Coordinates of C-alpha atoms in Angstrom, one line a residue:
Chain R
M22 CA -106.6 3.8 64.2
A23 CA -103.2 2.2 64.2
R24 CA -102.3 0.3 67.4
P25 CA -99.0 1.2 69.0
L26 CA -97.5 -2.1 67.9
D27 CA -98.2 -1.5 64.2
W28 CA -95.5 0.1 62.0
Q29 CA -96.5 3.2 60.1
L30 CA -94.7 5.5 57.7
A31 CA -93.8 8.8 59.3
T32 CA -92.7 11.8 57.3
V33 CA -89.7 13.9 58.5
A34 CA -91.2 17.4 58.8
A35 CA -88.1 19.2 60.3
V36 CA -84.5 18.6 61.3
R37 CA -82.8 20.7 63.9
D38 CA -79.2 20.7 65.4
E39 CA -79.1 20.7 69.2
T40 CA -75.4 20.3 69.7
P41 CA -72.5 19.5 67.3
T42 CA -73.3 15.8 67.6
V43 CA -77.0 15.8 68.5
R44 CA -79.9 16.5 66.2
S45 CA -83.7 16.5 66.6
F46 CA -86.1 15.1 64.0
T47 CA -89.8 16.0 63.8
L48 CA -91.7 13.0 62.6
R49 CA -95.3 13.5 61.3
L50 CA -97.3 10.4 62.0
P51 CA -100.3 9.7 59.7
D52 CA -102.2 7.9 62.5
W53 CA -101.3 9.0 66.0
A54 CA -103.5 8.7 69.1
G55 CA -101.1 10.8 71.2
H56 CA -98.5 9.9 73.7
R57 CA -97.6 10.4 77.4
P58 CA -94.4 12.2 78.3
G59 CA -91.7 9.7 78.9
Q60 CA -92.8 7.2 76.2
H61 CA -90.7 6.2 73.2
V62 CA -91.1 5.1 69.6
D63 CA -89.3 2.3 67.8
L64 CA -87.7 3.2 64.4
R65 CA -87.0 0.5 61.8
L66 CA -84.6 0.9 58.9
T67 CA -84.7 -1.8 56.2
A68 CA -81.9 -2.2 53.6
E69 CA -82.6 -3.2 50.0
D70 CA -81.4 -6.7 50.8
G71 CA -84.1 -7.0 53.5
Y72 CA -81.7 -6.6 56.5
S73 CA -83.5 -4.5 59.1
V74 CA -82.5 -2.9 62.3
E75 CA -84.7 -1.3 65.0
R76 CA -83.8 1.3 67.7
S77 CA -85.9 2.9 70.4
Y78 CA -85.9 6.7 70.7
S79 CA -87.5 8.6 73.5
I80 CA -90.1 11.2 72.4
A81 CA -88.8 14.7 73.2
S82 CA -91.9 16.7 72.4
E83 CA -95.0 17.3 74.4
P84 CA -98.3 15.6 73.5
E85 CA -99.8 18.9 72.6
R86 CA -97.7 18.8 69.4
G87 CA -99.3 15.6 68.1
P88 CA -99.4 14.2 65.4
D89 CA -95.9 15.5 65.3
V90 CA -93.3 13.9 67.6
D91 CA -89.7 15.0 68.0
I92 CA -86.9 12.5 68.6
T93 CA -83.4 13.7 69.6
V94 CA -80.6 11.5 68.3
E95 CA -76.9 11.6 69.2
R96 CA -74.6 10.7 66.3
I97 CA -72.5 7.7 67.2
P98 CA -69.7 7.3 64.6
D99 CA -69.8 3.5 64.6
G100 CA -73.5 3.1 65.1
E101 CA -75.9 1.5 62.5
V102 CA -78.8 3.9 62.7
S103 CA -77.7 7.3 64.0
P104 CA -75.1 8.1 61.2
F105 CA -77.9 7.3 58.7
L106 CA -80.3 9.6 60.5
H107 CA -77.7 12.4 60.7
D108 CA -76.0 12.1 57.4
V109 CA -78.7 10.9 55.0
V110 CA -82.2 11.8 56.3
V111 CA -83.6 15.1 55.1
V112 CA -87.0 16.8 55.4
G113 CA -89.6 14.9 53.4
D114 CA -88.0 11.5 53.9
R115 CA -90.2 8.7 55.3
L116 CA -89.3 6.4 58.2
E117 CA -91.0 3.4 59.7
V118 CA -92.1 4.1 63.2
R119 CA -94.2 2.3 65.8
G120 CA -95.4 3.6 69.1
P121 CA -96.0 5.2 71.5
I122 CA -94.5 2.6 73.8
G123 CA -94.0 2.5 77.6
G124 CA -96.4 2.9 80.5
Y125 CA -93.9 3.0 83.4
F126 CA -91.4 5.8 82.8
V127 CA -94.2 8.3 82.3
W128 CA -95.3 11.5 84.1
E129 CA -98.5 13.4 83.7
P130 CA -99.9 16.2 85.8
P131 CA -102.5 14.0 87.7
L132 CA -99.5 12.1 89.1
G133 CA -98.5 15.3 90.9
G134 CA -95.2 16.3 92.4
P135 CA -93.0 17.8 93.5
L136 CA -90.8 16.4 90.7
L137 CA -87.1 15.7 90.6
L138 CA -85.8 14.9 87.1
V139 CA -82.3 13.6 86.8
A140 CA -80.6 13.2 83.5
G141 CA -77.2 12.0 82.2
G142 CA -76.4 13.0 78.6
S143 CA -79.1 12.1 76.1
G144 CA -81.1 10.7 79.1
V145 CA -82.5 14.2 79.2
V146 CA -84.7 13.5 76.2
P147 CA -87.8 11.8 77.9
L148 CA -87.5 14.3 80.8
M149 CA -87.7 17.2 78.3
A150 CA -91.0 15.8 77.1
M151 CA -92.2 16.0 80.7
L152 CA -90.9 19.6 81.1
R153 CA -92.4 20.7 77.9
H154 CA -95.8 19.2 78.8
R155 CA -95.6 20.7 82.3
A156 CA -95.1 24.1 80.8
R157 CA -98.4 23.8 78.9
A158 CA -100.4 21.9 81.5
M159 CA -101.9 22.5 85.0
P160 CA -101.3 21.9 87.8
R161 CA -97.6 22.7 87.6
P162 CA -95.8 21.1 90.6
P163 CA -92.5 22.4 91.9
T164 CA -89.9 20.8 89.6
T165 CA -86.1 20.6 89.4
L166 CA -84.0 19.1 86.7
L167 CA -80.5 17.9 87.6
Y168 CA -78.6 17.4 84.3
S169 CA -75.1 15.9 84.0
S170 CA -73.2 16.6 80.8
R171 CA -69.5 16.3 80.0
G172 CA -69.0 19.8 78.8
P173 CA -70.9 23.0 78.0
D174 CA -71.2 22.3 74.3
E175 CA -72.8 18.9 75.0
I176 CA -75.8 20.3 76.9
I177 CA -78.9 19.4 74.8
Y178 CA -81.7 21.9 74.8
R179 CA -79.5 24.4 76.6
D180 CA -81.3 27.6 75.5
E181 CA -84.8 26.2 75.9
L182 CA -83.9 24.9 79.4
E183 CA -82.7 28.4 80.3
A184 CA -86.0 29.9 78.9
L185 CA -88.1 27.4 80.8
S186 CA -86.3 28.0 84.1
G187 CA -86.7 31.7 83.7
A188 CA -90.5 31.6 83.3
A189 CA -93.0 32.1 86.1
D190 CA -93.6 28.6 87.7
G191 CA -90.7 27.4 85.7
P192 CA -88.5 24.4 86.8
G193 CA -85.3 24.8 88.6
V194 CA -82.4 23.6 86.4
A195 CA -79.1 22.5 87.9
H196 CA -76.3 21.6 85.6
T197 CA -73.2 19.6 86.4
L198 CA -70.3 19.5 83.9
T199 CA -68.2 16.5 84.6
R200 CA -65.2 17.0 82.3
R201 CA -65.0 20.6 81.0
Q202 CA -66.2 23.7 82.6
P203 CA -66.2 27.2 81.0
P204 CA -64.4 30.0 82.8
G205 CA -66.5 31.4 85.6
W206 CA -68.7 28.2 85.8
T207 CA -70.8 28.3 89.0
G208 CA -72.7 25.0 88.6
Y209 CA -71.6 21.6 89.8
A210 CA -68.4 20.2 88.3
R211 CA -68.4 16.5 89.3
R212 CA -70.4 13.3 88.7
I213 CA -73.7 13.2 90.4
D214 CA -73.3 11.9 94.0
E215 CA -75.4 11.7 97.1
P216 CA -74.5 15.1 98.5
M217 CA -75.6 16.7 95.2
L218 CA -78.8 14.8 95.2
A219 CA -79.5 15.9 98.8
E220 CA -79.0 19.5 97.8
V221 CA -81.5 19.4 94.9
L222 CA -84.0 17.2 96.8
E223 CA -84.1 19.3 100.0
P224 CA -86.3 22.2 98.8
L225 CA -88.6 19.7 97.0
G226 CA -89.3 17.7 100.1
S227 CA -90.0 14.1 101.0
E228 CA -93.1 13.7 98.9
T229 CA -91.1 14.1 95.7
R230 CA -91.5 11.9 92.7
A231 CA -88.2 11.2 90.9
Y232 CA -87.4 10.2 87.4
A233 CA -83.8 9.3 86.4
C234 CA -82.6 8.5 82.9
G235 CA -79.1 8.0 81.6
P236 CA -76.3 5.5 81.6
T237 CA -76.7 2.6 84.0
A238 CA -74.1 3.7 86.5
L239 CA -75.7 7.2 86.8
V240 CA -79.2 5.7 87.2
E241 CA -77.9 3.3 89.9
T242 CA -76.2 6.1 91.8
V243 CA -79.4 8.3 91.7
A244 CA -81.8 5.5 92.6
N245 CA -79.8 4.2 95.5
G246 CA -78.9 7.7 96.7
L247 CA -82.5 8.9 96.7
V248 CA -83.6 5.8 98.7
R249 CA -80.9 6.5 101.2
L250 CA -82.1 10.1 101.4
G251 CA -85.6 8.8 102.3
L252 CA -87.6 8.6 99.1
P253 CA -89.7 5.4 98.9
P254 CA -88.6 3.2 96.0
E255 CA -92.0 3.3 94.4
R256 CA -91.7 7.1 93.9
I257 CA -88.5 6.6 91.9
R258 CA -88.7 5.6 88.2
T259 CA -85.7 4.8 86.2
E260 CA -84.8 4.3 82.6
R261 CA -81.2 3.1 81.9
F262 CA -79.0 2.2 79.0
G263 CA -75.5 0.8 78.6
P264 CA -73.8 -2.2 80.2
T265 CA -73.9 -2.8 84.0
G266 CA -70.9 -2.2 86.1
T267 CA -69.4 0.8 84.2
Chain T
M10 CA -82.8 6.0 75.0
T11 CA -80.9 7.6 72.2
G12 CA -77.5 7.2 70.7
D13 CA -75.6 5.9 73.7
R14 CA -77.5 2.7 73.6
E15 CA -76.6 2.2 70.0
K16 CA -72.9 2.9 70.8
R17 CA -73.0 0.2 73.5
M18 CA -74.7 -2.1 71.1
A19 CA -71.9 -1.7 68.6
M20 CA -69.3 -2.1 71.3
D21 CA -70.8 -5.0 73.2
E22 CA -73.2 -7.5 71.8
Q23 CA -74.4 -8.4 75.2
L24 CA -75.9 -5.0 75.8
V25 CA -78.0 -4.6 78.9
L26 CA -81.0 -2.2 78.8
D27 CA -84.1 -2.3 80.8
G28 CA -87.6 -3.4 80.0
N29 CA -88.7 0.1 78.7
A30 CA -86.5 -0.5 75.6
A31 CA -88.0 -3.8 74.9
G32 CA -91.6 -2.4 75.0
G33 CA -92.2 -2.5 71.3
L34 CA -91.0 -6.1 70.9
L35 CA -93.0 -7.1 74.0
A36 CA -96.1 -5.4 72.6
A37 CA -95.6 -7.4 69.4
A38 CA -95.4 -10.6 71.4
Y39 CA -98.3 -9.9 73.9
G40 CA -100.5 -7.8 71.8
A41 CA -100.4 -5.0 74.4
D42 CA -98.0 -2.6 76.0
V43 CA -96.9 -4.6 79.0
T44 CA -94.1 -2.3 80.3
S45 CA -96.1 -1.3 83.3
W46 CA -97.3 -4.8 84.1
R47 CA -95.9 -6.7 87.1
G48 CA -94.9 -10.3 87.5
R49 CA -93.2 -12.5 90.0
C50 CA -89.8 -14.1 89.3
V51 CA -90.1 -17.8 89.8
H52 CA -86.4 -18.0 90.8
C53 CA -86.3 -15.6 93.7
G54 CA -89.9 -14.4 94.2
T55 CA -89.3 -10.8 93.5
I56 CA -92.2 -8.9 92.0
S57 CA -91.0 -6.5 89.4
V58 CA -92.5 -4.1 86.9
V59 CA -91.6 -5.2 83.4
A60 CA -90.0 -1.9 82.6
T61 CA -87.4 -2.5 85.3
L62 CA -86.3 -6.0 84.1
R63 CA -82.8 -6.3 82.7
V64 CA -82.9 -6.8 79.0
Y65 CA -80.1 -8.5 77.0
V66 CA -80.2 -8.0 73.3
G67 CA -77.9 -8.6 70.4
G68 CA -78.1 -12.4 70.4
P69 CA -80.5 -14.4 68.4
G70 CA -83.3 -13.5 70.8
T71 CA -84.1 -11.1 73.5
V72 CA -83.7 -12.2 77.2
L73 CA -85.3 -10.5 80.1
R74 CA -83.8 -11.2 83.5
C75 CA -84.9 -10.5 87.1
P76 CA -83.2 -7.3 88.3
V77 CA -82.6 -8.9 91.7
C78 CA -81.4 -12.4 91.0
A79 CA -80.6 -12.2 87.3
G80 CA -82.7 -15.3 86.6
V81 CA -84.2 -15.5 83.1
V82 CA -87.9 -14.6 83.3
I83 CA -88.9 -14.0 79.7
R84 CA -87.4 -14.9 76.4
I85 CA -88.5 -13.7 72.9
A86 CA -87.1 -15.1 69.7
E87 CA -87.9 -13.8 66.3
T88 CA -88.2 -16.7 63.9
P89 CA -89.1 -16.7 60.2
T90 CA -92.6 -17.9 61.2
G91 CA -93.1 -15.2 63.9
L92 CA -92.3 -14.5 67.5
R93 CA -91.7 -17.3 70.0
L94 CA -92.4 -16.3 73.6
D95 CA -91.2 -18.2 76.6
E96 CA -92.4 -16.7 79.9
R97 CA -91.9 -19.7 82.2
G98 CA -89.7 -17.7 84.5
M99 CA -92.4 -15.1 85.2
A100 CA -95.5 -15.9 87.3
E101 CA -98.7 -14.0 87.6
L102 CA -97.8 -11.5 84.9
G103 CA -100.5 -8.9 84.5
P104 CA -101.6 -5.3 84.8
G105 CA -102.4 -3.8 88.1
R106 CA -100.5 -2.0 90.8

């Protein structure tokens, strides 16, 4: 059995478009002990001259799908890895992967709830693994996803989120669109702030566990806001990316 | 932990992430996934979960700093002969709640 820190060769089993700039890749791992929702894998690309580059990608799929794991990747035009994944990689290709990694930003049913998941942009990916696992597991605590996107076309997993939220015991899903709203939009239309957090937290109550993933500024706003609203810091888990102070 | 990080990396070599993202490298250095371990910053005394440390990548090595005082707690350098680990800024690092 490969340990999580060993590199192994995964085969790309499927590729799926999520939005015009976001694509999911199903990786079939030859040696996979399973993962916990919220964990990530490292991907390593090596050029012919030996230059190699690594990136971390959250696992989007639920553990029940092992040994397949999905990663969801936004195409960044000046990136080193994502243009390769989007423009070059096809089904049947092989990629170096290690993981699963991470023991902190993780949720499993025994941890309980209620659950408040807060995402900015592609920060929704590890939270989607939690929602997908929750849909196939018991117990199923009351759960709300608050998800900030720039515009309607940039909502990742939009149809699946709608289906999940419509199911019995399904999660509540609250969208905020910060830059572009379609005509007749009834969701939030501003950056996540404390009044918004208060509204989504109120029905869940003071025993809520919170997970926030996204750009650093969003995660800081969420973590600080939830503490001011009375959640103990140890019930708030964060995963952030991007520079501080923006 | 997807494309946005990569964009920042291209834009700003002094990218700041958190300890989650360095989990793979840390696992290679420690031989175990230490992201849920805790340790005490020797500079200010704050006890932090490794996943919440600030991580600076893009230089010749990876630097992990205390989220409260920004003091350097762990440094990892990848050298031709392997990983070099300096954890003098982190006391009592270990698993447990």
